[in-house]
Amino acid sequence: MTIFVTGAAGFIGSHLTERLLTAGHSVVALDNLDGQYSPADKRLNIEPFWSNTRFHFVEGDIRDQSLVADLLRRYRCQVVVHLAARTGVRASVYEPAVCLDVNVSGTLSVLEAMRSAQVSRLVMASSSSVYGNSPHLPFREDDAVAQPLSPYAMSKRSAELLAHTYHHLYGFDVACLRFFTVYGPRQRPEMAITRFTRQLLDGEPITLYGSGNTARNYTHVHDTVSGIVQAIQYIKGFNIVNIAGPSSTSLHELVQLLERATGLPARIDWQPEQPGDVYCTQADLRRAADQLHYKPSILLKDGLRDFVAWYQQIHGTVMV
Ligand SMILES: NC(=O)c1ccc[n+]([C@@H]2O[C@H](COP(=O)([O-])OP(=O)(O)OC[C@H]3O[C@@H](n4cnc5c(N)ncnc54)[C@H](O)[C@@H]3O)[C@@H](O)[C@H]2O)c1
């Protein structure tokens, strides 16, 4: 199969590309290597694939609709996995316009390009942030999601609604996957697990926002990628599906697990809660199991141990 992946040089995109190439698929990868974090890191993410003749990389923007349509036609792509986005809840509070432009207008551009190139199968990255501070735990896909707490959450919900419109009007098969905090090798540098690991290994205090009782349903990137691959396989009609790890973990527990994984004690620098942050995320995974046969396989304690080993190898740090 030939699969078009937007945001392929990013954290999740590069892991997905690796899995698809290993499975024998062809990947047409589009990424503008934006400056939200180091473009050099993104080039490194995809460097191992250059020698693969089934990997075709184009540096370009999803908002360039004619480029996207041309690539879909030229390579006869059968499925689009749309991961490119302006990420980060906190960043979106300070730069809402660029967030909406990339995540909403950019998604519209991808949908229009698909329509003109007659490609109608789409797997799309959404986010647990759409649930906001929903009082019902665990979060279910048919919960009300009309009270976003950040421009990022609003943009992700808007993209889901746009995708539904194209399903209704043009019969697209769509899976909107609501990812819950993804971690693993190559995680974005501003995300908590990478930041905490760096601070611990550098002997700096770990900056924690809020009370420490906030919780996240951390998901290892290999599980996230399995959810995407299964969505490619089973996608039919229009579906919104949670893709998450096995359970939720509080910030306190996360720090303890990282202390164990690094063998280093943490000093904490407490800071006030950040605007846009949600209190707790926890996924109901019944729909993912029923529709995609998805079951997360990596426990946080095991994933963190591997993550710390990877981080030390890349950054040349040694455990004490
Ligand atoms: N990582 C998580 O915890 C998480 C959680 C929920 C949802 N998501 C979603 O998953 C997707 C991938 O996230 P990630 O963590 O891998 O982020 P990432 O920033 O590492 O990857 C996104 C990629 O998209 C590219 N990009 C940005 N704007 C673009 C544009 N206009 N045109 C082309 N490429 C563009 C970036 O250069 C980057 O390589 C995103 O849609 C994100 O919103 C991620």
mmCIF file of N, CA and C in Angstrom, residues 19-102:
data_model
loop_
_atom_site.group_PDB
_atom_site.id
_atom_site.type_symbol
_atom_site.label_atom_id
_atom_site.label_comp_id
_atom_site.label_asym_id
_atom_site.label_seq_id
_atom_site.Cartn_x
_atom_site.Cartn_y
_atom_site.Cartn_z
ATOM 1 N N ARG A 19 7.526 1.962 11.128
ATOM 2 C CA ARG A 19 6.691 0.752 11.184
ATOM 3 C C ARG A 19 6.122 0.403 9.801
ATOM 4 N N LEU A 20 5.673 1.427 9.059
ATOM 5 C CA LEU A 20 5.056 1.171 7.749
ATOM 6 C C LEU A 20 6.087 0.642 6.755
ATOM 7 N N LEU A 21 7.287 1.241 6.772
ATOM 8 C CA LEU A 21 8.335 0.771 5.840
ATOM 9 C C LEU A 21 8.729 -0.662 6.181
ATOM 10 N N THR A 22 8.846 -0.952 7.482
ATOM 11 C CA THR A 22 9.220 -2.314 7.906
ATOM 12 C C THR A 22 8.171 -3.331 7.457
ATOM 13 N N ALA A 23 6.911 -2.892 7.426
ATOM 14 C CA ALA A 23 5.829 -3.807 7.016
ATOM 15 C C ALA A 23 5.733 -3.929 5.494
ATOM 16 N N GLY A 24 6.590 -3.210 4.752
ATOM 17 C CA GLY A 24 6.626 -3.359 3.296
ATOM 18 C C GLY A 24 5.811 -2.320 2.538
ATOM 19 N N HIS A 25 5.238 -1.337 3.241
ATOM 20 C CA HIS A 25 4.456 -0.297 2.559
ATOM 21 C C HIS A 25 5.390 0.775 1.985
ATOM 22 N N SER A 26 4.829 1.588 1.077
ATOM 23 C CA SER A 26 5.542 2.778 0.610
ATOM 24 C C SER A 26 5.000 3.980 1.372
ATOM 25 N N VAL A 27 5.892 4.931 1.691
ATOM 26 C CA VAL A 27 5.470 6.109 2.450
ATOM 27 C C VAL A 27 5.845 7.365 1.679
ATOM 28 N N VAL A 28 4.833 8.208 1.420
ATOM 29 C CA VAL A 28 5.083 9.536 0.878
ATOM 30 C C VAL A 28 4.952 10.486 2.062
ATOM 31 N N ALA A 29 6.061 11.117 2.418
ATOM 32 C CA ALA A 29 6.133 11.865 3.675
ATOM 33 C C ALA A 29 6.204 13.358 3.393
ATOM 34 N N LEU A 30 5.288 14.114 3.997
ATOM 35 C CA LEU A 30 5.306 15.577 3.842
ATOM 36 C C LEU A 30 5.511 16.225 5.210
ATOM 37 N N ASP A 31 6.479 17.121 5.292
ATOM 38 C CA ASP A 31 6.727 17.824 6.557
ATOM 39 C C ASP A 31 7.427 19.131 6.219
ATOM 40 N N ASN A 32 7.033 20.213 6.859
ATOM 41 C CA ASN A 32 7.713 21.495 6.581
ATOM 42 C C ASN A 32 8.846 21.759 7.565
ATOM 43 N N LEU A 33 9.139 20.774 8.444
ATOM 44 C CA LEU A 33 10.241 20.910 9.420
ATOM 45 C C LEU A 33 10.130 22.259 10.138
ATOM 46 N N ASP A 34 8.954 22.558 10.654
ATOM 47 C CA ASP A 34 8.742 23.879 11.250
ATOM 48 C C ASP A 34 9.653 24.094 12.465
ATOM 49 N N GLY A 35 9.754 25.335 12.907
ATOM 50 C CA GLY A 35 10.729 25.679 13.942
ATOM 51 C C GLY A 35 10.200 25.548 15.358
ATOM 52 N N GLN A 36 9.099 24.820 15.557
ATOM 53 C CA GLN A 36 8.571 24.709 16.920
ATOM 54 C C GLN A 36 9.580 24.025 17.845
ATOM 55 N N TYR A 37 10.316 23.059 17.286
ATOM 56 C CA TYR A 37 11.552 22.603 17.925
ATOM 57 C C TYR A 37 12.529 22.312 16.805
ATOM 58 N N SER A 38 13.747 21.909 17.165
ATOM 59 C CA SER A 38 14.843 21.905 16.203
ATOM 60 C C SER A 38 14.555 21.125 14.899
ATOM 61 N N PRO A 39 14.587 21.828 13.744
ATOM 62 C CA PRO A 39 14.452 21.127 12.465
ATOM 63 C C PRO A 39 15.566 20.087 12.273
ATOM 64 N N ALA A 40 16.735 20.345 12.872
ATOM 65 C CA ALA A 40 17.838 19.372 12.743
ATOM 66 C C ALA A 40 17.445 18.045 13.403
ATOM 67 N N ASP A 41 16.737 18.109 14.547
ATOM 68 C CA ASP A 41 16.268 16.883 15.195
ATOM 69 C C ASP A 41 15.298 16.134 14.286
ATOM 70 N N LYS A 42 14.463 16.879 13.579
ATOM 71 C CA LYS A 42 13.475 16.235 12.699
ATOM 72 C C LYS A 42 14.180 15.564 11.516
ATOM 73 N N ARG A 43 15.223 16.226 11.000
ATOM 74 C CA ARG A 43 15.994 15.592 9.914
ATOM 75 C C ARG A 43 16.619 14.288 10.419
ATOM 76 N N LEU A 44 17.126 14.336 11.647
ATOM 77 C CA LEU A 44 17.723 13.109 12.223
ATOM 78 C C LEU A 44 16.685 12.003 12.367
ATOM 79 N N ASN A 45 15.447 12.401 12.733
ATOM 80 C CA ASN A 45 14.373 11.404 12.893
ATOM 81 C C ASN A 45 14.173 10.563 11.632
ATOM 82 N N ILE A 46 14.318 11.228 10.459
ATOM 83 C CA ILE A 46 14.011 10.503 9.212
ATOM 84 C C ILE A 46 15.261 10.039 8.465
ATOM 85 N N GLU A 47 16.411 10.397 8.985
ATOM 86 C CA GLU A 47 17.671 10.030 8.317
ATOM 87 C C GLU A 47 17.774 8.533 8.001
ATOM 88 N N PRO A 48 17.367 7.645 8.936
ATOM 89 C CA PRO A 48 17.527 6.214 8.646
ATOM 90 C C PRO A 48 16.703 5.730 7.447
ATOM 91 N N PHE A 49 15.727 6.515 7.002
ATOM 92 C CA PHE A 49 14.834 6.028 5.930
ATOM 93 C C PHE A 49 15.306 6.433 4.534
ATOM 94 N N TRP A 50 16.291 7.340 4.451
ATOM 95 C CA TRP A 50 16.665 7.888 3.138
ATOM 96 C C TRP A 50 17.064 6.808 2.154
ATOM 97 N N SER A 51 17.710 5.750 2.670
ATOM 98 C CA SER A 51 18.219 4.728 1.741
ATOM 99 C C SER A 51 17.110 3.773 1.269
ATOM 100 N N ASN A 52 15.919 3.907 1.840
ATOM 101 C CA ASN A 52 14.826 3.002 1.469
ATOM 102 C C ASN A 52 14.114 3.558 0.226
ATOM 103 N N THR A 53 14.049 2.775 -0.847
ATOM 104 C CA THR A 53 13.469 3.276 -2.104
ATOM 105 C C THR A 53 11.949 3.441 -2.002
ATOM 106 N N ARG A 54 11.348 2.905 -0.938
ATOM 107 C CA ARG A 54 9.899 3.081 -0.746
ATOM 108 C C ARG A 54 9.586 4.318 0.101
ATOM 109 N N PHE A 55 10.614 5.100 0.448
ATOM 110 C CA PHE A 55 10.414 6.317 1.240
ATOM 111 C C PHE A 55 10.621 7.535 0.350
ATOM 112 N N HIS A 56 9.597 8.386 0.262
ATOM 113 C CA HIS A 56 9.673 9.585 -0.567
ATOM 114 C C HIS A 56 9.377 10.780 0.321
ATOM 115 N N PHE A 57 10.388 11.617 0.570
ATOM 116 C CA PHE A 57 10.182 12.762 1.470
ATOM 117 C C PHE A 57 10.074 14.059 0.678
ATOM 118 N N VAL A 58 9.094 14.870 1.033
ATOM 119 C CA VAL A 58 8.968 16.200 0.431
ATOM 120 C C VAL A 58 8.882 17.226 1.566
ATOM 121 N N GLU A 59 9.769 18.221 1.516
ATOM 122 C CA GLU A 59 9.696 19.296 2.501
ATOM 123 C C GLU A 59 8.677 20.307 1.997
ATOM 124 N N GLY A 60 7.554 20.410 2.660
ATOM 125 C CA GLY A 60 6.500 21.314 2.203
ATOM 126 C C GLY A 60 5.403 21.427 3.233
ATOM 127 N N ASP A 61 4.453 22.306 2.924
ATOM 128 C CA ASP A 61 3.438 22.693 3.908
ATOM 129 C C ASP A 61 2.079 22.088 3.548
ATOM 130 N N ILE A 62 1.383 21.582 4.565
ATOM 131 C CA ILE A 62 0.041 21.011 4.308
ATOM 132 C C ILE A 62 -0.927 22.072 3.790
ATOM 133 N N ARG A 63 -0.626 23.358 4.057
ATOM 134 C CA ARG A 63 -1.537 24.411 3.593
ATOM 135 C C ARG A 63 -1.356 24.690 2.107
ATOM 136 N N ASP A 64 -0.366 24.058 1.471
ATOM 137 C CA ASP A 64 -0.177 24.167 0.020
ATOM 138 C C ASP A 64 -1.008 23.056 -0.625
ATOM 139 N N GLN A 65 -2.275 23.381 -0.865
ATOM 140 C CA GLN A 65 -3.231 22.359 -1.304
ATOM 141 C C GLN A 65 -2.844 21.714 -2.633
ATOM 142 N N SER A 66 -2.341 22.520 -3.572
ATOM 143 C CA SER A 66 -2.007 21.923 -4.872
ATOM 144 C C SER A 66 -0.803 20.990 -4.746
ATOM 145 N N LEU A 67 0.134 21.299 -3.842
ATOM 146 C CA LEU A 67 1.268 20.384 -3.615
ATOM 147 C C LEU A 67 0.744 19.050 -3.067
ATOM 148 N N VAL A 68 -0.136 19.111 -2.073
ATOM 149 C CA VAL A 68 -0.656 17.876 -1.467
ATOM 150 C C VAL A 68 -1.405 17.052 -2.521
ATOM 151 N N ALA A 69 -2.266 17.718 -3.304
ATOM 152 C CA ALA A 69 -3.050 16.992 -4.319
ATOM 153 C C ALA A 69 -2.120 16.375 -5.360
ATOM 154 N N ASP A 70 -1.107 17.133 -5.769
ATOM 155 C CA ASP A 70 -0.165 16.638 -6.779
ATOM 156 C C ASP A 70 0.564 15.391 -6.271
ATOM 157 N N LEU A 71 1.002 15.415 -5.005
ATOM 158 C CA LEU A 71 1.724 14.261 -4.443
ATOM 159 C C LEU A 71 0.794 13.047 -4.342
ATOM 160 N N LEU A 72 -0.450 13.281 -3.917
ATOM 161 C CA LEU A 72 -1.396 12.161 -3.792
ATOM 162 C C LEU A 72 -1.614 11.484 -5.143
ATOM 163 N N ARG A 73 -1.699 12.320 -6.215
ATOM 164 C CA ARG A 73 -1.911 11.764 -7.564
ATOM 165 C C ARG A 73 -0.646 11.079 -8.078
ATOM 166 N N ARG A 74 0.481 11.799 -7.946
ATOM 167 C CA ARG A 74 1.734 11.319 -8.540
ATOM 168 C C ARG A 74 2.125 9.947 -7.987
ATOM 169 N N TYR A 75 1.946 9.778 -6.669
ATOM 170 C CA TYR A 75 2.371 8.515 -6.048
ATOM 171 C C TYR A 75 1.213 7.524 -5.880
ATOM 172 N N ARG A 76 0.020 7.896 -6.384
ATOM 173 C CA ARG A 76 -1.175 7.020 -6.284
ATOM 174 C C ARG A 76 -1.390 6.542 -4.842
ATOM 175 N N CYS A 77 -1.441 7.511 -3.922
ATOM 176 C CA CYS A 77 -1.606 7.160 -2.498
ATOM 177 C C CYS A 77 -3.018 6.622 -2.260
ATOM 178 N N GLN A 78 -3.114 5.620 -1.377
ATOM 179 C CA GLN A 78 -4.435 5.049 -1.089
ATOM 180 C C GLN A 78 -5.020 5.553 0.230
ATOM 181 N N VAL A 79 -4.144 5.913 1.149
ATOM 182 C CA VAL A 79 -4.595 6.358 2.485
ATOM 183 C C VAL A 79 -3.769 7.569 2.895
ATOM 184 N N VAL A 80 -4.409 8.480 3.632
ATOM 185 C CA VAL A 80 -3.680 9.607 4.223
ATOM 186 C C VAL A 80 -3.683 9.442 5.744
ATOM 187 N N VAL A 81 -2.508 9.573 6.348
ATOM 188 C CA VAL A 81 -2.427 9.682 7.815
ATOM 189 C C VAL A 81 -1.977 11.112 8.096
ATOM 190 N N HIS A 82 -2.882 11.880 8.682
ATOM 191 C CA HIS A 82 -2.633 13.322 8.863
ATOM 192 C C HIS A 82 -2.213 13.595 10.312
ATOM 193 N N LEU A 83 -0.888 13.800 10.486
ATOM 194 C CA LEU A 83 -0.337 14.045 11.821
ATOM 195 C C LEU A 83 0.219 15.460 11.967
ATOM 196 N N ALA A 84 0.471 16.132 10.855
ATOM 197 C CA ALA A 84 1.097 17.467 10.935
ATOM 198 C C ALA A 84 0.203 18.407 11.722
ATOM 199 N N ALA A 85 0.800 19.146 12.622
ATOM 200 C CA ALA A 85 0.009 20.077 13.429
ATOM 201 C C ALA A 85 0.927 21.052 14.129
ATOM 202 N N ARG A 86 0.346 22.148 14.545
ATOM 203 C CA ARG A 86 1.004 23.027 15.506
ATOM 204 C C ARG A 86 0.644 22.436 16.862
ATOM 205 N N THR A 87 1.604 21.811 17.522
ATOM 206 C CA THR A 87 1.320 21.057 18.739
ATOM 207 C C THR A 87 1.521 21.944 19.974
ATOM 208 N N GLY A 88 1.100 21.417 21.116
ATOM 209 C CA GLY A 88 1.373 22.096 22.386
ATOM 210 C C GLY A 88 0.214 22.947 22.867
ATOM 211 N N VAL A 89 -0.378 22.507 23.978
ATOM 212 C CA VAL A 89 -1.484 23.250 24.582
ATOM 213 C C VAL A 89 -1.011 24.637 25.016
ATOM 214 N N ARG A 90 0.110 24.673 25.753
ATOM 215 C CA ARG A 90 0.556 25.959 26.311
ATOM 216 C C ARG A 90 0.969 26.922 25.208
ATOM 217 N N ALA A 91 1.683 26.421 24.194
ATOM 218 C CA ALA A 91 2.120 27.285 23.086
ATOM 219 C C ALA A 91 0.913 27.909 22.394
ATOM 220 N N SER A 92 -0.183 27.143 22.307
ATOM 221 C CA SER A 92 -1.359 27.651 21.581
ATOM 222 C C SER A 92 -2.011 28.826 22.300
ATOM 223 N N VAL A 93 -1.826 28.890 23.621
ATOM 224 C CA VAL A 93 -2.411 30.001 24.383
ATOM 225 C C VAL A 93 -1.726 31.310 23.968
ATOM 226 N N TYR A 94 -0.425 31.215 23.667
ATOM 227 C CA TYR A 94 0.329 32.424 23.320
ATOM 228 C C TYR A 94 0.333 32.699 21.815
ATOM 229 N N GLU A 95 0.109 31.659 21.000
ATOM 230 C CA GLU A 95 0.096 31.843 19.536
ATOM 231 C C GLU A 95 -1.144 31.192 18.940
ATOM 232 N N PRO A 96 -2.335 31.694 19.297
ATOM 233 C CA PRO A 96 -3.556 31.015 18.836
ATOM 234 C C PRO A 96 -3.745 31.062 17.317
ATOM 235 N N ALA A 97 -3.319 32.146 16.689
ATOM 236 C CA ALA A 97 -3.614 32.295 15.258
ATOM 237 C C ALA A 97 -2.877 31.239 14.435
ATOM 238 N N VAL A 98 -1.597 31.034 14.755
ATOM 239 C CA VAL A 98 -0.840 30.048 13.967
ATOM 240 C C VAL A 98 -1.370 28.646 14.250
ATOM 241 N N CYS A 99 -1.798 28.398 15.485
ATOM 242 C CA CYS A 99 -2.361 27.092 15.847
ATOM 243 C C CYS A 99 -3.610 26.810 15.000
ATOM 244 N N LEU A 100 -4.503 27.775 14.929
ATOM 245 C CA LEU A 100 -5.730 27.564 14.156
ATOM 246 C C LEU A 100 -5.446 27.469 12.664
ATOM 247 N N ASP A 101 -4.480 28.266 12.201
ATOM 248 C CA ASP A 101 -4.170 28.252 10.775
ATOM 249 C C ASP A 101 -3.658 26.870 10.346
ATOM 250 N N VAL A 102 -2.695 26.327 11.108
ATOM 251 C CA VAL A 102 -2.121 25.030 10.719
ATOM 252 C C VAL A 102 -3.136 23.898 10.968
#
